[in-house]
Coordinates of C-alpha atoms and ligand atoms in Angstrom, one line a residue:
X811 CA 188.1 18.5 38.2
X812 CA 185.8 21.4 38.3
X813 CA 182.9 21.9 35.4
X814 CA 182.9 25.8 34.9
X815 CA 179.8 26.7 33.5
X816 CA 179.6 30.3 33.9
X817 CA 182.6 32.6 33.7
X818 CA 182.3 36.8 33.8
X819 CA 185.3 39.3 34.1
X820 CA 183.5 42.0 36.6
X821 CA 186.4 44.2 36.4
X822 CA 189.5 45.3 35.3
X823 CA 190.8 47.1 38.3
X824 CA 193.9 49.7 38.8
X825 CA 192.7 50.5 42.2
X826 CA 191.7 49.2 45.5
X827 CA 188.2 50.8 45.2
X828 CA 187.2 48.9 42.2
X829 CA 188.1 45.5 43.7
X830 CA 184.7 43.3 44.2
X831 CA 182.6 43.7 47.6
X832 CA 181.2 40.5 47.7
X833 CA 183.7 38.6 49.5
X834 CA 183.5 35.7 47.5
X835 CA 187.6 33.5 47.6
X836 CA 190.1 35.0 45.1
X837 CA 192.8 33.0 43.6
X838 CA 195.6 35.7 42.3
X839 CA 198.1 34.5 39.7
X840 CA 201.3 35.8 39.3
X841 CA 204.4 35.3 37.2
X842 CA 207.2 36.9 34.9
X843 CA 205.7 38.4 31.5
X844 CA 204.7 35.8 28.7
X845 CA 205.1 33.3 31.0
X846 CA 201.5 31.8 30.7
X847 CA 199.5 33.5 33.3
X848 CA 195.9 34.3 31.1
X849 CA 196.5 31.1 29.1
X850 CA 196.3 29.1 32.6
X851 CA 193.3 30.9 33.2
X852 CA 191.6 30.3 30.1
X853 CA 193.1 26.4 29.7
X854 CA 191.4 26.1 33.1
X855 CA 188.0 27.3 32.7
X856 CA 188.0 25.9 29.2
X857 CA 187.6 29.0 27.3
X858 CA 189.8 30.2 24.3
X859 CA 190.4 33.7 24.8
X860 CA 188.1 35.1 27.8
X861 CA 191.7 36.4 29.9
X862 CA 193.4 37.7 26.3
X863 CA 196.8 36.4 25.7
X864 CA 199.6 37.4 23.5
X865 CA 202.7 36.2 21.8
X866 CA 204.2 39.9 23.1
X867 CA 205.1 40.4 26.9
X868 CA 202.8 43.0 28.5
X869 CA 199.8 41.8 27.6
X870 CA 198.0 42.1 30.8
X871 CA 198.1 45.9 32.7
X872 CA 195.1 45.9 35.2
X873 CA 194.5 43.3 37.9
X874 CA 190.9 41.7 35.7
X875 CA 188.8 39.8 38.3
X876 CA 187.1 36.6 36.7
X877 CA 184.0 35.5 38.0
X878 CA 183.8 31.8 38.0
X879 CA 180.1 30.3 38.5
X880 CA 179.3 32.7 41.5
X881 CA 181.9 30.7 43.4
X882 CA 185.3 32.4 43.2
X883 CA 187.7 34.4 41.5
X884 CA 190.9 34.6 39.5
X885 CA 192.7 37.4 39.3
X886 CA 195.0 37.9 36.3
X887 CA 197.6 40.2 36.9
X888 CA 200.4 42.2 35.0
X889 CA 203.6 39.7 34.7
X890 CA 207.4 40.9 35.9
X891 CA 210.6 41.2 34.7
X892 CA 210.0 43.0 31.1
X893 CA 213.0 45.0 30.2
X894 CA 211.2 47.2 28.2
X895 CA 209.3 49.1 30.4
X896 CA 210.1 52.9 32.4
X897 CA 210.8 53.1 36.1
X898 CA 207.3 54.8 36.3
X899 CA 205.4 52.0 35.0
X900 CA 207.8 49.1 37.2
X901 CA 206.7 51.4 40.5
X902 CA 203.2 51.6 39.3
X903 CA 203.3 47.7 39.1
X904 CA 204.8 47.5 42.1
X905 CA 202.6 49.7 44.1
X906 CA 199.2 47.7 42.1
X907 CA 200.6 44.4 43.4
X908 CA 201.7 45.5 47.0
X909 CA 197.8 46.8 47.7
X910 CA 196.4 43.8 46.2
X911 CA 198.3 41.3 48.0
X912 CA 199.3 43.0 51.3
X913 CA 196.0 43.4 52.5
X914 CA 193.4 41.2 50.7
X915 CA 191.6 39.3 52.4
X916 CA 189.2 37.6 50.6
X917 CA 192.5 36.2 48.7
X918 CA 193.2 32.5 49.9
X919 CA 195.6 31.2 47.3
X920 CA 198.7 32.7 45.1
X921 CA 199.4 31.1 42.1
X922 CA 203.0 31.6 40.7
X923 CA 203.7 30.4 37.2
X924 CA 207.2 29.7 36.3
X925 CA 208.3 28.6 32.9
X926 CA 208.8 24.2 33.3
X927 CA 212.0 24.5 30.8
X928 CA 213.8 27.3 32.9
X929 CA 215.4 27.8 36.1
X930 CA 212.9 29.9 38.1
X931 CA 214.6 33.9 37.4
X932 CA 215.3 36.0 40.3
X933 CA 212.3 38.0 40.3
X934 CA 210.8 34.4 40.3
X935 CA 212.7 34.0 44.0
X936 CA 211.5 37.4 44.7
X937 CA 207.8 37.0 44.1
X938 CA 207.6 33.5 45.8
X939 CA 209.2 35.2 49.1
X940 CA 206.9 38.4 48.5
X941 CA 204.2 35.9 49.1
X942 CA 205.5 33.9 52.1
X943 CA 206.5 37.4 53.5
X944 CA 202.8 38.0 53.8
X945 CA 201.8 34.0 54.5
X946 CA 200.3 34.0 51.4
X947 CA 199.6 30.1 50.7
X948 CA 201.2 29.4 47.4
X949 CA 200.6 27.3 44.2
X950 CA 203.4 27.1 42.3
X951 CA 202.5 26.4 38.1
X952 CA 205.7 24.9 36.3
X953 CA 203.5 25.7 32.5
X954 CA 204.6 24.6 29.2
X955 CA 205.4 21.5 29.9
X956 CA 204.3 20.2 26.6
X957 CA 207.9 21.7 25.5
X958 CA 209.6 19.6 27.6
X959 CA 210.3 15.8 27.0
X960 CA 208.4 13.3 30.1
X961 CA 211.5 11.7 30.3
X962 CA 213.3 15.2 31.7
X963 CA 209.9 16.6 33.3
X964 CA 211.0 15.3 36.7
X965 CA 214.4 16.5 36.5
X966 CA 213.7 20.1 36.0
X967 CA 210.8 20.3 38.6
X968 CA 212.9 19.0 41.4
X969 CA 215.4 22.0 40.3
X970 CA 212.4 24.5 40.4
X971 CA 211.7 23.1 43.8
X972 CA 215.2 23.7 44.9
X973 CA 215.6 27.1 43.5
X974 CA 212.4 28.5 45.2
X975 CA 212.8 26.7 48.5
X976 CA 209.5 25.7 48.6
X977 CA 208.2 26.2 52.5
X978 CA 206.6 22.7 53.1
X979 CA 203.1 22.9 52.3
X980 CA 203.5 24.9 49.2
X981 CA 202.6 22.7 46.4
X982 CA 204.5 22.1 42.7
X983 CA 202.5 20.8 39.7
X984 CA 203.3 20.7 36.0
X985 CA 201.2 22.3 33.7
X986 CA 200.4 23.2 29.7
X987 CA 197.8 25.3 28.3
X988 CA 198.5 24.1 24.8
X989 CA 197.6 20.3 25.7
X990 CA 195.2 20.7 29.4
X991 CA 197.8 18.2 31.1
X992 CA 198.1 18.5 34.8
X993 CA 194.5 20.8 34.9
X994 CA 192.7 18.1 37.4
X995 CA 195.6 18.3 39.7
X996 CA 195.3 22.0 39.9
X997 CA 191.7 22.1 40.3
X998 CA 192.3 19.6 43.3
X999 CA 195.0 21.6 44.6
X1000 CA 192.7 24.9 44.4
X1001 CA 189.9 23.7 45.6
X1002 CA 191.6 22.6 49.1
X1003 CA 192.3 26.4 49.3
X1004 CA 188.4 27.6 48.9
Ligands
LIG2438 P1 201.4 39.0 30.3 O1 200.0 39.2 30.3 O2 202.2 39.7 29.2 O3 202.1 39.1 31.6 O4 201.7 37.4 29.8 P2 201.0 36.1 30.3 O5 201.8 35.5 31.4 O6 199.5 36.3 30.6 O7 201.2 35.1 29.0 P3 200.1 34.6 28.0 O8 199.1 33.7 28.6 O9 199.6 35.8 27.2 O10 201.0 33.6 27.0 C1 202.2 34.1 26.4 C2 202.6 33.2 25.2 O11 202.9 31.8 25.7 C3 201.4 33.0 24.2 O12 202.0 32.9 22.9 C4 200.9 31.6 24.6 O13 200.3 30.9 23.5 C5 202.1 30.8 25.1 N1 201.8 29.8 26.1 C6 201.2 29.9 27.2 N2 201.1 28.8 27.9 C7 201.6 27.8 27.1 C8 201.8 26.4 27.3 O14 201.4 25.7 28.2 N3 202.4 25.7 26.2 C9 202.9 26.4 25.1 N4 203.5 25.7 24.2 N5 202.7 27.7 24.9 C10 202.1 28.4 25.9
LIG2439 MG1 198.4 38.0 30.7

């Protein structure tokens, strides 16, 4: 695991000129809205409500670079696939995302959280390729799986697995926020990456 003693969000960026200089690894997550992206982040660095969270999709708008113990970041970014938002918004999204992670870098990991109870949804299939399109190395997050039984756990990652297509070397790891289960494994998987 991975003892996280000092934690900072340096900024909360909506463009590429307010991204970090210091060239330190960035770990981006990604994922549909709700899904569990800030929780993962805070459940991982052990702190309740540094990335804020919320019952309501939307939650997160900017891409907020977390500073963990002068080592690396996270970057929390806005989730996909809300209905309720205008063309304008889904291009401004879209445009935020392509700068970050066309040309990035300093970024050496992708972290895609899908929803452990559900089939991954097509914007799911569409982020995962986005990344292998740019040979983005990829984490994939199955979260929440503190609502599903252990007894079915295995069953429904091998279907995630399946639906994505994961490219060997991509890696798929059960997860919950709620209860910290499967956090050592990620850390190991991350820290492979940095
Ligand atoms: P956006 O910022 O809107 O894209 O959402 P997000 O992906 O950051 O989701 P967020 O972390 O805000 O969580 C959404 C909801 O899911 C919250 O009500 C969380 O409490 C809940 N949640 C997240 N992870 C888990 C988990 O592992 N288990 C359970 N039971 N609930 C979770
Ligand atoms: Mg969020």
């Amino acid at each position: 695991t991975m003892k996280v003693n000092q934690v900072e969000l340096v900024i909360s960026a909506v463009k590429q000129e307010q991204y970090p200089n210091d060239m330190l690894p960035e770990i981006a997550l990604a994922g549909r809205s709700n899904v569990g992206k800030s929780s993962f982040i805070n459940r991982m660095i052990q702190r309740k409500n540094m990335a804020r969270t919320s019952s309501k999709p939307g939650k997160t708008q900017t891409l907020n670079f977390y500073l963990i113990n002068e080592m690396l970041y996270f970057v929390d970014v806005p989730g996909y696939g809300y209905a309720k938002v205008s063309n304008k918004e889904r291009q401004a999204w879209g445009k935020m995302m392509e700068q970050y992670f066309s040309t990035r870098k300093q970024l050496k990991l992708a972290i895609l959280i899908v929803d452990l109870r559900h089939k991954p949804t097509e914007d799911d299939l569409l982020m995962y390729d986005f990344f292998k399109h740019y040979e983005i190395p990829t984490l994939v997050i199955a979260t929440k799986m503190d609502k599903v039984p252990k007894t079915k756990r295995p069953s429904h990652l091998k279907k995630i697995k399946e639906e994505l297509d994961l490219e060997a070397g991509d890696i798929l790891l059960p997860f919950s926020s709620e209860t910290g289960e499967g956090k050592n494994e990620v850390w190991g998987a991350i820290r492979k990456f940095i």
